[in-house]
Coordinates of C-alpha atoms in Angstrom, one line a residue:
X1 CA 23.6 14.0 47.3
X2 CA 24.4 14.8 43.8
X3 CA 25.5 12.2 41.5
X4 CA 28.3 12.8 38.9
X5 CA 28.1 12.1 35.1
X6 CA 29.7 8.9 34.7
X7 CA 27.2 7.9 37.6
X8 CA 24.5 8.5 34.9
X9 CA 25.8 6.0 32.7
X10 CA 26.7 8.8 29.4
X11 CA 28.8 12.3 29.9
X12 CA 29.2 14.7 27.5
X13 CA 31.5 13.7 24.9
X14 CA 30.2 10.2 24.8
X15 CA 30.0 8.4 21.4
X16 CA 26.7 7.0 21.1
X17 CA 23.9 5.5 18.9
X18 CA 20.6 7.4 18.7
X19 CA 17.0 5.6 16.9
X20 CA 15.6 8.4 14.4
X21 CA 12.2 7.9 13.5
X22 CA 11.5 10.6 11.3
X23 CA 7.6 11.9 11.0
X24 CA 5.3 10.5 9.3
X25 CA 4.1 12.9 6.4
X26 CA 0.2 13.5 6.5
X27 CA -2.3 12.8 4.2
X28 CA -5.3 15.1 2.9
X29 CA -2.7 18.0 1.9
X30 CA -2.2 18.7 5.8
X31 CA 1.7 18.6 5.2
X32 CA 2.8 22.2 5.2
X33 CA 4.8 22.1 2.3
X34 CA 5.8 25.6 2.8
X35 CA 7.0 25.7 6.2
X36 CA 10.1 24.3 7.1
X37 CA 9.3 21.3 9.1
X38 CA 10.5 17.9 10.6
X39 CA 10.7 16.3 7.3
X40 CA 14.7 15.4 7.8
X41 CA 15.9 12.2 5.8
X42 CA 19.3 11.3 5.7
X43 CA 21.0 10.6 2.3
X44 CA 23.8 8.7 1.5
X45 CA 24.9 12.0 -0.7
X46 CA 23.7 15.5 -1.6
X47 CA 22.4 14.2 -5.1
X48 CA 20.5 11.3 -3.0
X49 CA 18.8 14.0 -0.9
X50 CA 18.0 17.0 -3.2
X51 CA 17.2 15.4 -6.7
X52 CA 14.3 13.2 -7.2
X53 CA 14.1 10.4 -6.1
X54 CA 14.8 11.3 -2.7
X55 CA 16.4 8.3 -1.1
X56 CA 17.1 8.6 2.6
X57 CA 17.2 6.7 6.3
X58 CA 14.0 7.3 7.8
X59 CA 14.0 5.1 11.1
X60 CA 17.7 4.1 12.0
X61 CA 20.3 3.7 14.7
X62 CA 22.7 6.6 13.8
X63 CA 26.0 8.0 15.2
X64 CA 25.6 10.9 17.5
X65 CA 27.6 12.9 20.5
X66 CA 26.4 13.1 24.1
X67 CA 26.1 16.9 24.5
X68 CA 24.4 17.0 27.7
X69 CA 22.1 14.5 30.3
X70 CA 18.6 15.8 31.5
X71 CA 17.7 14.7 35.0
X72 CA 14.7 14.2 36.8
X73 CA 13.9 14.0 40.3
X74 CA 15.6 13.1 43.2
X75 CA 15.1 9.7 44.4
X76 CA 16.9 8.4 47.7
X77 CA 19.4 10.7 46.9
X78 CA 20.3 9.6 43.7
X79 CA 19.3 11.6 40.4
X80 CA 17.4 9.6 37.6
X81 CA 18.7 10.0 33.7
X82 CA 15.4 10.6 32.1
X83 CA 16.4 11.8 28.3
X84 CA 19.7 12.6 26.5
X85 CA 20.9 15.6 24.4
X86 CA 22.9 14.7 21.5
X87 CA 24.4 16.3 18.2
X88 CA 24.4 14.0 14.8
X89 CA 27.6 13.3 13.7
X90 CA 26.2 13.5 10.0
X91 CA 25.7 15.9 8.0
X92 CA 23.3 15.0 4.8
X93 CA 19.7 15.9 6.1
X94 CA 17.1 16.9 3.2
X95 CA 13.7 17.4 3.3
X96 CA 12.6 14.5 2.0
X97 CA 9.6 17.4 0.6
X98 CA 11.2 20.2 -1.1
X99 CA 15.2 18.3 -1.6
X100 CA 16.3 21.3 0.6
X101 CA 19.5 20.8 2.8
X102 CA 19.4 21.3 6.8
X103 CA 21.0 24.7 6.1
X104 CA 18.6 26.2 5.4
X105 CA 16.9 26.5 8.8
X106 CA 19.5 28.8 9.5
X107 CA 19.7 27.6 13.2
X108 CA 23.2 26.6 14.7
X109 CA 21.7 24.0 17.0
X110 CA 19.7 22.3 13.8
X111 CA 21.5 18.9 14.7
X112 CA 21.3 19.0 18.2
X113 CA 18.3 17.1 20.0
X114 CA 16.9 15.7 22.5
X115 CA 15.6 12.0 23.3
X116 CA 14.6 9.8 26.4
X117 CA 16.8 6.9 27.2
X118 CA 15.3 4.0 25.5
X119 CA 16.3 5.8 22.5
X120 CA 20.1 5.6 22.8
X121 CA 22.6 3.1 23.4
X122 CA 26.9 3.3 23.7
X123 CA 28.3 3.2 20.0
X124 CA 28.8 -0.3 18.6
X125 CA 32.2 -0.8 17.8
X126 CA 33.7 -1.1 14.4
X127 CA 29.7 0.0 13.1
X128 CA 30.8 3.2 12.0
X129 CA 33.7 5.6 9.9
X130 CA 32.1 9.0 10.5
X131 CA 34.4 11.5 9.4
X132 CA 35.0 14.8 11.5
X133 CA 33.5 17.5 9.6
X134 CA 31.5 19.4 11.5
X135 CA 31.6 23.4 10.1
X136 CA 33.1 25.8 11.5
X137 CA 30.7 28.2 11.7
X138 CA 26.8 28.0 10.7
X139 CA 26.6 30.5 8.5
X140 CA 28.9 28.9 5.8
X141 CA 27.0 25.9 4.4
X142 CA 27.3 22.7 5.8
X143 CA 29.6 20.4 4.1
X144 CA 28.6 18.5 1.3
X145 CA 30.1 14.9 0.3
X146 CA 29.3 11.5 0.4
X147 CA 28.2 9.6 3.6
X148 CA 27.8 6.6 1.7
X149 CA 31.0 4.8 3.7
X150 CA 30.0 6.0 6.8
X151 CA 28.4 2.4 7.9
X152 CA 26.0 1.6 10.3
X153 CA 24.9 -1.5 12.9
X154 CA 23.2 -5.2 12.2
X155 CA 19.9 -5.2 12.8
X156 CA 17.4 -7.7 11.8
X157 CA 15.3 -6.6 8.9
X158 CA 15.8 -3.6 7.0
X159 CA 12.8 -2.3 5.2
X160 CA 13.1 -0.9 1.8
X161 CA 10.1 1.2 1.7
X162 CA 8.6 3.1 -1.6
X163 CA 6.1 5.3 -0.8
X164 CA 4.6 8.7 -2.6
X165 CA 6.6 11.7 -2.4
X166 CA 4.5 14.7 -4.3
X167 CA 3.5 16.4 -1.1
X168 CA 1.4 19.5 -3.2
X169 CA -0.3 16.2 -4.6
X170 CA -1.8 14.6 -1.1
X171 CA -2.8 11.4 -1.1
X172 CA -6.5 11.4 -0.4
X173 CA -9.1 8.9 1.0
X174 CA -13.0 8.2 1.6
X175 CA -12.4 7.0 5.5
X176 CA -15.6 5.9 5.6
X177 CA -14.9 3.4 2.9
X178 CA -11.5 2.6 4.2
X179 CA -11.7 3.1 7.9
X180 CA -9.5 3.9 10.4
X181 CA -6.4 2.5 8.9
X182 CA -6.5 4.8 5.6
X183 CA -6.2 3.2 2.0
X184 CA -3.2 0.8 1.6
X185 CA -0.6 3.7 -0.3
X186 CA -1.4 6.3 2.9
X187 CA 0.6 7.6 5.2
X188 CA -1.6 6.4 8.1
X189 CA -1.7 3.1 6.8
X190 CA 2.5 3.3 6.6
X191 CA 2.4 4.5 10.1
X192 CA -0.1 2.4 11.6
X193 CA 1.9 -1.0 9.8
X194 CA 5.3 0.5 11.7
X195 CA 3.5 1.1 14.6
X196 CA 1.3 -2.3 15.4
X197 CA 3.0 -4.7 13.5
X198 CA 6.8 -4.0 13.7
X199 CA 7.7 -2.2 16.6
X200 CA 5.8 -4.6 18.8
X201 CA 7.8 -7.3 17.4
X202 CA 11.3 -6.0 16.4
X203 CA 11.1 -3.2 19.1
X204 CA 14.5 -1.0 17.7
X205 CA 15.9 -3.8 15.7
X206 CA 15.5 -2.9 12.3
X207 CA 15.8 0.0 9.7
X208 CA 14.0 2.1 7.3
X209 CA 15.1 3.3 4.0
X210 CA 12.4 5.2 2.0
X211 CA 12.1 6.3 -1.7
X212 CA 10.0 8.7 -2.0
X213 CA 8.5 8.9 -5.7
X214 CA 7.0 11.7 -7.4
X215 CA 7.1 10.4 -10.9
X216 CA 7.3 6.9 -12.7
X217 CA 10.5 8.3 -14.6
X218 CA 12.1 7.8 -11.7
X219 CA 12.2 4.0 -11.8
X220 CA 14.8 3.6 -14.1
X221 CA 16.8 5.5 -12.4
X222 CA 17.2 3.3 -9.1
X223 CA 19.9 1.0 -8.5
X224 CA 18.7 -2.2 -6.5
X225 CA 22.4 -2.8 -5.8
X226 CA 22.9 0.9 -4.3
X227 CA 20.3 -0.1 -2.2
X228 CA 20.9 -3.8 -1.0
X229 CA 25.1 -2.2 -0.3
X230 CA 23.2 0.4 2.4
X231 CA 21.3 -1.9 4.3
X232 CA 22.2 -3.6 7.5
X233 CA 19.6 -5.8 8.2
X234 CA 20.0 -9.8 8.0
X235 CA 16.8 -9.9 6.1
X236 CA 15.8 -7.3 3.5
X237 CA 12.6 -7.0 2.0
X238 CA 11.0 -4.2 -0.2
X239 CA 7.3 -2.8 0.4
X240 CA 5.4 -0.8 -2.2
X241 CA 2.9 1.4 -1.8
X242 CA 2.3 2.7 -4.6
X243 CA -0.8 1.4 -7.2
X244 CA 0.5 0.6 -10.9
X245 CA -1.8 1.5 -13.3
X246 CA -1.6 1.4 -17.3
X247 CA -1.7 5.2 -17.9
X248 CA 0.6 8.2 -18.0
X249 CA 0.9 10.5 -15.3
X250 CA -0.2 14.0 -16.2
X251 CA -0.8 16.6 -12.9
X252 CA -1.5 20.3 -15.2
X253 CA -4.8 18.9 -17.0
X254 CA -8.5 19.4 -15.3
X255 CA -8.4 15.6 -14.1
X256 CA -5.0 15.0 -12.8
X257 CA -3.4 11.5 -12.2
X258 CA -4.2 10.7 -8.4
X259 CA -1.6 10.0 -5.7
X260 CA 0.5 7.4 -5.7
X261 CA -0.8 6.2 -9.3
X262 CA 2.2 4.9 -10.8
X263 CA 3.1 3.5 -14.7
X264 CA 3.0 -0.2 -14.2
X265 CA 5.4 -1.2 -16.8
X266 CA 8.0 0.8 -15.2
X267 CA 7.4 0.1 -11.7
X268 CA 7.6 -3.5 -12.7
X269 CA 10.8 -3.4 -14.0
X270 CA 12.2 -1.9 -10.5
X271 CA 10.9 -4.8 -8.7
X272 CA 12.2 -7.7 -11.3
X273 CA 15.3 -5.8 -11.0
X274 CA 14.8 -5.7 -6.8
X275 CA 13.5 -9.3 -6.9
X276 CA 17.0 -10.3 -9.3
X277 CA 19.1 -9.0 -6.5
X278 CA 17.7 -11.0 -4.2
X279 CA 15.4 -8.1 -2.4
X280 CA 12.0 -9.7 -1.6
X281 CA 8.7 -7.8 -2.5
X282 CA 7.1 -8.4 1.0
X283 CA 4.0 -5.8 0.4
X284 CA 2.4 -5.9 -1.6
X285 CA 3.1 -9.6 -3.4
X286 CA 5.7 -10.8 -5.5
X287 CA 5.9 -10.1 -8.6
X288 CA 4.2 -12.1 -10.5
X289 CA 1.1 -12.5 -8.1
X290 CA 1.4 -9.1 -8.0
X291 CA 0.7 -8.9 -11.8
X292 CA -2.1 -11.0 -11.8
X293 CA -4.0 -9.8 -9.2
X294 CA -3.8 -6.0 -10.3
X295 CA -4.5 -6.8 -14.2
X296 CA -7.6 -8.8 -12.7
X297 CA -6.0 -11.6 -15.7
X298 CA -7.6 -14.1 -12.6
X299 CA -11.2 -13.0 -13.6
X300 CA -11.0 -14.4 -17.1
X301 CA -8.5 -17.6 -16.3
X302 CA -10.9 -19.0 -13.4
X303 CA -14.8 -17.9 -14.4
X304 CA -15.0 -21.8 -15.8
X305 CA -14.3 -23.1 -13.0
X306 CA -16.8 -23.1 -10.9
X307 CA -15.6 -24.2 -7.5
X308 CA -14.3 -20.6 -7.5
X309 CA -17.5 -19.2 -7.9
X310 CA -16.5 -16.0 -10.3
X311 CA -19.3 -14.2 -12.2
X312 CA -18.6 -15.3 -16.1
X313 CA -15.9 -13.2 -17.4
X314 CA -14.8 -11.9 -21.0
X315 CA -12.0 -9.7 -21.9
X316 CA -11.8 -7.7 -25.3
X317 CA -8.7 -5.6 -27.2
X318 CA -8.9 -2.2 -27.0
X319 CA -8.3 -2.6 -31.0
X320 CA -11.6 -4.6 -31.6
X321 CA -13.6 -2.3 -29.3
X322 CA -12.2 0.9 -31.2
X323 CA -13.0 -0.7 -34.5
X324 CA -16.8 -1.3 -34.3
X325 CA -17.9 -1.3 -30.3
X326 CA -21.0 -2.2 -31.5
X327 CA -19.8 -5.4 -32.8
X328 CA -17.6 -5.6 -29.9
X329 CA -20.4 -5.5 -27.4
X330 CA -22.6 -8.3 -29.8
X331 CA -19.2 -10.8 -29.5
X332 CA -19.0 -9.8 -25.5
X333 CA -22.7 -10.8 -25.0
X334 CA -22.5 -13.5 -27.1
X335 CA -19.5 -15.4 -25.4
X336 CA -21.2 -14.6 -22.2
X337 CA -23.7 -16.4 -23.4
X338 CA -22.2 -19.7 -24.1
X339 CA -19.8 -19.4 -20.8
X340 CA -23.6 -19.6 -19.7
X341 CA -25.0 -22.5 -21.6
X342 CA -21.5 -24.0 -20.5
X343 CA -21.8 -23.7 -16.7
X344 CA -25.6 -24.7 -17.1
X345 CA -24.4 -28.0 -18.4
X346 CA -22.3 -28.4 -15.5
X347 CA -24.8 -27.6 -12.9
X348 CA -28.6 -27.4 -12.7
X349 CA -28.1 -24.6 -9.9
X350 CA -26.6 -22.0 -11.6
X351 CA -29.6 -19.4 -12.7
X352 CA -31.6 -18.8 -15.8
X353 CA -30.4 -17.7 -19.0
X354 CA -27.9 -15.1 -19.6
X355 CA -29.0 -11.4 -19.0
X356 CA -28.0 -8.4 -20.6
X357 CA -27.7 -6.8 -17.6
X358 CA -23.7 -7.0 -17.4
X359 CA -20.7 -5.3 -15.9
X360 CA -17.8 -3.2 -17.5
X361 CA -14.7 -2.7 -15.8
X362 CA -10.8 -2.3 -16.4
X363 CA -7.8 -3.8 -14.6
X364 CA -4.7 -1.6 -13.3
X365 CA -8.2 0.1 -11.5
X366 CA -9.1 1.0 -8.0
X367 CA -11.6 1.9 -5.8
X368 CA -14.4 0.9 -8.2
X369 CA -13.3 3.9 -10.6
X370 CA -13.8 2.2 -13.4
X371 CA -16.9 0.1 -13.0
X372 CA -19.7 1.1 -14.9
X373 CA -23.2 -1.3 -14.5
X374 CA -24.8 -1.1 -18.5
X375 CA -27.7 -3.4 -19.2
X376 CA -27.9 -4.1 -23.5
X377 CA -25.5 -4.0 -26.6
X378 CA -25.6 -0.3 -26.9
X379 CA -24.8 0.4 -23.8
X380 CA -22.3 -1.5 -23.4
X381 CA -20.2 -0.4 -26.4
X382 CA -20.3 3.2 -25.0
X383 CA -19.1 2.4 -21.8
X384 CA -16.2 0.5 -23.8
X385 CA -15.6 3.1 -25.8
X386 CA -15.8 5.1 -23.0
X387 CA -13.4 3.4 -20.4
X388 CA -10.7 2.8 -23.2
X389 CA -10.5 5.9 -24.4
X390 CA -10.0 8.2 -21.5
X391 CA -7.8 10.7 -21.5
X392 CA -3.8 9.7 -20.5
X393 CA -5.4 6.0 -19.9
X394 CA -3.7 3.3 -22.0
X395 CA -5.2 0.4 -20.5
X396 CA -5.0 -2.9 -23.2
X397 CA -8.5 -4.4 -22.6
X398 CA -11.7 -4.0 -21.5
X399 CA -13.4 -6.6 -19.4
X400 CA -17.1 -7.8 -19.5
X401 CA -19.0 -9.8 -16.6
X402 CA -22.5 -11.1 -15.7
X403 CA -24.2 -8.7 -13.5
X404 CA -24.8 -11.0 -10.6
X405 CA -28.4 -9.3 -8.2
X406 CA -26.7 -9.7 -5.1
X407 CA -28.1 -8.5 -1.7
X408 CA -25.0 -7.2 -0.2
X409 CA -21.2 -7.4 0.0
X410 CA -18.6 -9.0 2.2
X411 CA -15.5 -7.6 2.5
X412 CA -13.0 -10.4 4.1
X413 CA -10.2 -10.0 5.5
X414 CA -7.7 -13.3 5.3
X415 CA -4.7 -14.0 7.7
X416 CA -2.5 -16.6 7.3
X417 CA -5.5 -18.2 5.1
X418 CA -7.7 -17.3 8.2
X419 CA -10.8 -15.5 8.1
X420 CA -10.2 -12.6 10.5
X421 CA -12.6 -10.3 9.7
X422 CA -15.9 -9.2 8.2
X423 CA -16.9 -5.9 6.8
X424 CA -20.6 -5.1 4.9
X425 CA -21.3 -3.1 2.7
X426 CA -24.0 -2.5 -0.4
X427 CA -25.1 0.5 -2.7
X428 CA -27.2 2.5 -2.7
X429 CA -28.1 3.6 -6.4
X430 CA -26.3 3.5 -9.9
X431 CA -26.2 6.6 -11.3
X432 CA -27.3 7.8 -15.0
X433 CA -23.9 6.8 -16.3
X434 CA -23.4 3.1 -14.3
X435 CA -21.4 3.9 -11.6
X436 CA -22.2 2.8 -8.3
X437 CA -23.1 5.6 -6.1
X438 CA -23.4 6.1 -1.8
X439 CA -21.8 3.0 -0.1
X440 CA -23.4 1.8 2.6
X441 CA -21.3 0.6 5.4
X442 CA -22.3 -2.1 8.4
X443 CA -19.5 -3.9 10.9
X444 CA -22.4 -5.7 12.6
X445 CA -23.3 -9.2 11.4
X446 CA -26.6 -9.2 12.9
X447 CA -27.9 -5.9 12.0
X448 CA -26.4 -6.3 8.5
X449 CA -28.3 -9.9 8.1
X450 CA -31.6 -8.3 9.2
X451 CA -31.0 -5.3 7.5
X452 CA -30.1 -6.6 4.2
X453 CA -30.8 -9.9 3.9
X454 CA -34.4 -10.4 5.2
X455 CA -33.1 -11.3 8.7
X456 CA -33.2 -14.9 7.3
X457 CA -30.7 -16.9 9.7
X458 CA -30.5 -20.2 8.1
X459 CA -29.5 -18.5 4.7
X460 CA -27.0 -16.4 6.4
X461 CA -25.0 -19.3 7.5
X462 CA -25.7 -20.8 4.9
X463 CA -23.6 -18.0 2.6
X464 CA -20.9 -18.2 6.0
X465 CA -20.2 -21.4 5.2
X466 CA -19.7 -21.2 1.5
X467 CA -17.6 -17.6 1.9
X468 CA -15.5 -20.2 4.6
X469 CA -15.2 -22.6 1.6
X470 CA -14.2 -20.3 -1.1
X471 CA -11.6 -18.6 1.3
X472 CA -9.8 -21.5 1.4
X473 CA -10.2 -22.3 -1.9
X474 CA -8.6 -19.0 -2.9
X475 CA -6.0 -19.6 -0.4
X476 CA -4.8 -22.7 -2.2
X477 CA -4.8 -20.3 -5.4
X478 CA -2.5 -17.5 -3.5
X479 CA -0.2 -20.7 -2.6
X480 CA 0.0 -21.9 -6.6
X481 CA 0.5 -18.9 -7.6
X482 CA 3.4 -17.9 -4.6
X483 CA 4.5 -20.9 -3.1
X484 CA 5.6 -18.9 0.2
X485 CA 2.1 -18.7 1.6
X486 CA 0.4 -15.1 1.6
X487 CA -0.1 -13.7 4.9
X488 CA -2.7 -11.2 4.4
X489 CA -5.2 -11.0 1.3
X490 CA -8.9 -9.3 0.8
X491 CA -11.3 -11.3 -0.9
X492 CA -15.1 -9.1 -1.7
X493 CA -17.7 -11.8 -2.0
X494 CA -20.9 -10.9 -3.5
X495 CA -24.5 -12.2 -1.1
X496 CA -27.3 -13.2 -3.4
X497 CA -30.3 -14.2 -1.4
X498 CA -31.9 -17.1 -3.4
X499 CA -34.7 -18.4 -1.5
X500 CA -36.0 -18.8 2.5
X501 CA -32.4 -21.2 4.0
X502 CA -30.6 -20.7 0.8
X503 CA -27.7 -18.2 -0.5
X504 CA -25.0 -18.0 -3.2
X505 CA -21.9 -16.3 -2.6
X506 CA -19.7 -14.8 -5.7
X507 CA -16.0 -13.7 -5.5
X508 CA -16.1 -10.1 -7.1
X509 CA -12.3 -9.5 -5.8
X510 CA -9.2 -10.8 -5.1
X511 CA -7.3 -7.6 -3.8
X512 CA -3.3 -6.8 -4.4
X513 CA -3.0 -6.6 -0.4
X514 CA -0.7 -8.5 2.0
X515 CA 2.5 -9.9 3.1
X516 CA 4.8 -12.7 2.5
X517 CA 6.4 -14.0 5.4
X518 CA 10.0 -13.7 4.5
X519 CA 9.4 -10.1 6.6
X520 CA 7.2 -8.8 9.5
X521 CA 3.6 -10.7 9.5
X522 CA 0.4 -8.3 9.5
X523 CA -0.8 -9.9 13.0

């Protein structure tokens, strides 16, 4: 027996509400930039889609027109709805890529799809003010005029995302390093944060505008108010994934600016003026945390106090270090030097005298870029000199630290000021300019404790307990600092072996990674 339409529960004709999730781009330069592919966003207005930045709805609940049902088998007589055709009742799609309008597939079914049920839902009354204006005919251009009115349903959160939008400059990763997850600006790590933490939770109930940014010139331009008028959602929060640094992009010399490497200054300034209109910074911390973290100003503020456990830190001007680095380096040695007598007086456990063996290293930095190991005065004003003045870098300050002979690292991961999760690694060799070379990677506790730390089980827990200590520690810090607790941080401890049952454990980082929970939390 064959059922009729309205049986189904849509016809054709019916006014309904469709999820789009666009694609996630790809990393490693595997989106085909030259193709013309699913990379649809929808803007708010041709100048939103085709000029840079491109701003569009990415994952949303949008109006659409029941063109058709698709059935599956018979059961008991009775046929079973299994996916719905549809046609979007808007017309502003841009390739979120290239700024290109729809049009230009050339194909007269270009917004007509097709998508199973748990995808669609009747039309929410008094959502929506979508204007009639399909074209005529496909080969005239789709209309093009504001959508901005248009509307659109309450959901719970909308997500504000900001996320790197130079496809011919990929955003590339060491997946070794990071694992499966990718680094913390990647696609996959966009996709796999959508895809374990908030559809789980939030299921369709939410919404996803993205900015995708190719340059930091782009900042200025955005209107936080624009933004916050488009959104639906009764909590709205902003996620970043981009890394500021303190240089100028430049992409036509031999060593281009990386992905997603943004001007800090001006990237700043869009989230004071996000945070003024009331738009959380939920990834990756606000603002001022943010700051702190990412300038590694915590290094120099907290190596006196010792119940944080940070190798003796010194920061110097670029001026001074430009001027005579030679005399720079003496003063950096020096004032490591006292920080030493300092902490000796404090504590009989806290090593012998100051060595020259000592660390370089600049804030606004990732993935141990710029990190050069230098043992002496002379060495150490090159690699000043050096870090400071690289080319389109404009970095401030240097900063100097005590070399600490460590055994291994912990990388730990930190939810809701829990310890979660463990991650080894050491290197294995500095090369002839101080940069540390060939990662060594190890999940396993056991093997890594026999392996690199002379199997010795009473020192292992011993270091345990005091990485268990410091965590909190440096959870009370994230708390000071934001008073709405962090949800997710990585703290890198450093494993110095310093006798048969006894360990010392340093912090070496404090990374600019989590979420506040005004949003979605992590786990």
């Amino acid at each position: 027996m064959a059922c009729t339409s309205e049986e189904l529960g849509f016809r054709q004709g019916d006014e309904i509400e469709v999820f789009y999730q666009m694609p996630f781009p790809e990393d490693h330069g595997n989106e085909r930039v030259e193709l013309v592919g699913d990379r649809w966003i929808l803007s708010a207005s041709p100048s939103l889609g085709a000029n840079r930045p491109r701003i569009g709805w990415t994952q949303r609940w949008l109006p659409a027109i029941v063109t058709d049902v698709v059935t599956g088998a018979t059961i008991a007589g009775d046929k079973k709805v299994e996916a719905i055709k549809f046609r979007w009742e808007q017309l502003q799609w841009y390739d979120w890529a290239t700024g290109d309008h729809i049009s230009i597939t050339k194909d007269p079914n270009a917004l007509v799809s097709e998508v199973s049920l748990q995808s669609v839902r009747a039309r929410t009354a008094n959502a929506w003010n979508v204007h009639a204006n399909m074209p005529s005919t496909f080969s005239g251009v789709y209309r093009r005029r504001s959508e901005a009115t248009v509307g659109g349903c309450e959901v719970s959160v909308s997500f504000i995302i900001f996320q790197w939008g130079a496809a011919k400059i990929p955003i590339d990763y060491d997946s070794h390093s990071w694992g499966e997850e990718g680094s913390t600006i990647s696609n996959r790590f966009i996709r796999t944060f959508f895809k374990e933490a908030v559809t789980p939770k939030l299921a369709h109930d939410y919404e996803v505008l993205t900015v995708f940014i190719q340059h930091s010139d782009e900042f200025p331009r955005l209107s936080p108010e624009f933004l916050l008028s488009v959104c639906r959602g009764r909590i709205i929060s902003a996620f970043y994934f981009l890394w500021p640094i303190q240089g100028l992009q430049s992409y036509g010399e031999m060593r281009p600016t990386a992905a997603a490497y943004v001007d800090s200054e001006l990237l700043f300034q869009l989230v004071a003026r996000m945070e003024a209109c009331g738009i959380s910074t939920c990834w990756p911390h606000p603002l001022q945390l943010w700051k702190n973290l990412t300038s590694k100003e915590w290094m120099v503020s907290l190596c006196i106090c010792p119940q944080f456990q940070i190798p003796l830190t010194t920061r110097l001007s670029k001026s001074l270090v430009l001027q005579n680095p030679l005399r720079a380096a003496f003063l950096a040695l020096e004032t490591l030097k006292l920080l030493k007598k300092d902490r000796q007086a404090l504590s009989a456990d806290c090593g012998e005298a100051m060595s020259e063996e000592v660390v370089a290293k600049l804030g606004y930095s990732y993935e141990g870029v710029d990190v050069k190991m230098v043992k002496g005065q002379q060495q150490l004003a090159e690699a000043m000199y050096f870090l400071l003045t690289q080319p389109n870098y404009t970095n401030d300050c240097v900063y100097v630290q005590e070399r600490v002979q460590t055994a291994l690292e912990a990388r730990c991961f930190l939810v809701n000021g829990k310890l979660v999760q463990i991650l080894y690694t050491r290197f294995a060799r500095i090369d002839g300019n101080g940069y540390v070379r060939d990662y060594e990677k190890e999940s396993a506790e056991d093997r890594a404790r026999r392996d690199w730390f002379f199997d010795d089980h009473a020192a292992w827990q011993n270091a345990l307990e005091q990485i268990q200590r410091l965590s909190q520690r440096w959870n009370l810090w994230l708390m000071a600092q934001a008073s709405e607790s962090t949800v997710s941080v990585r703290i890198d401890y450093l494993l110095e072996y310093i006798s048969p049952g006894r360990a010392k454990v340093w912090t070496c980082e404090v990374g600019e990674l989590g979420t506040q929970k005004g949003a979605i939390l992590l786990r």
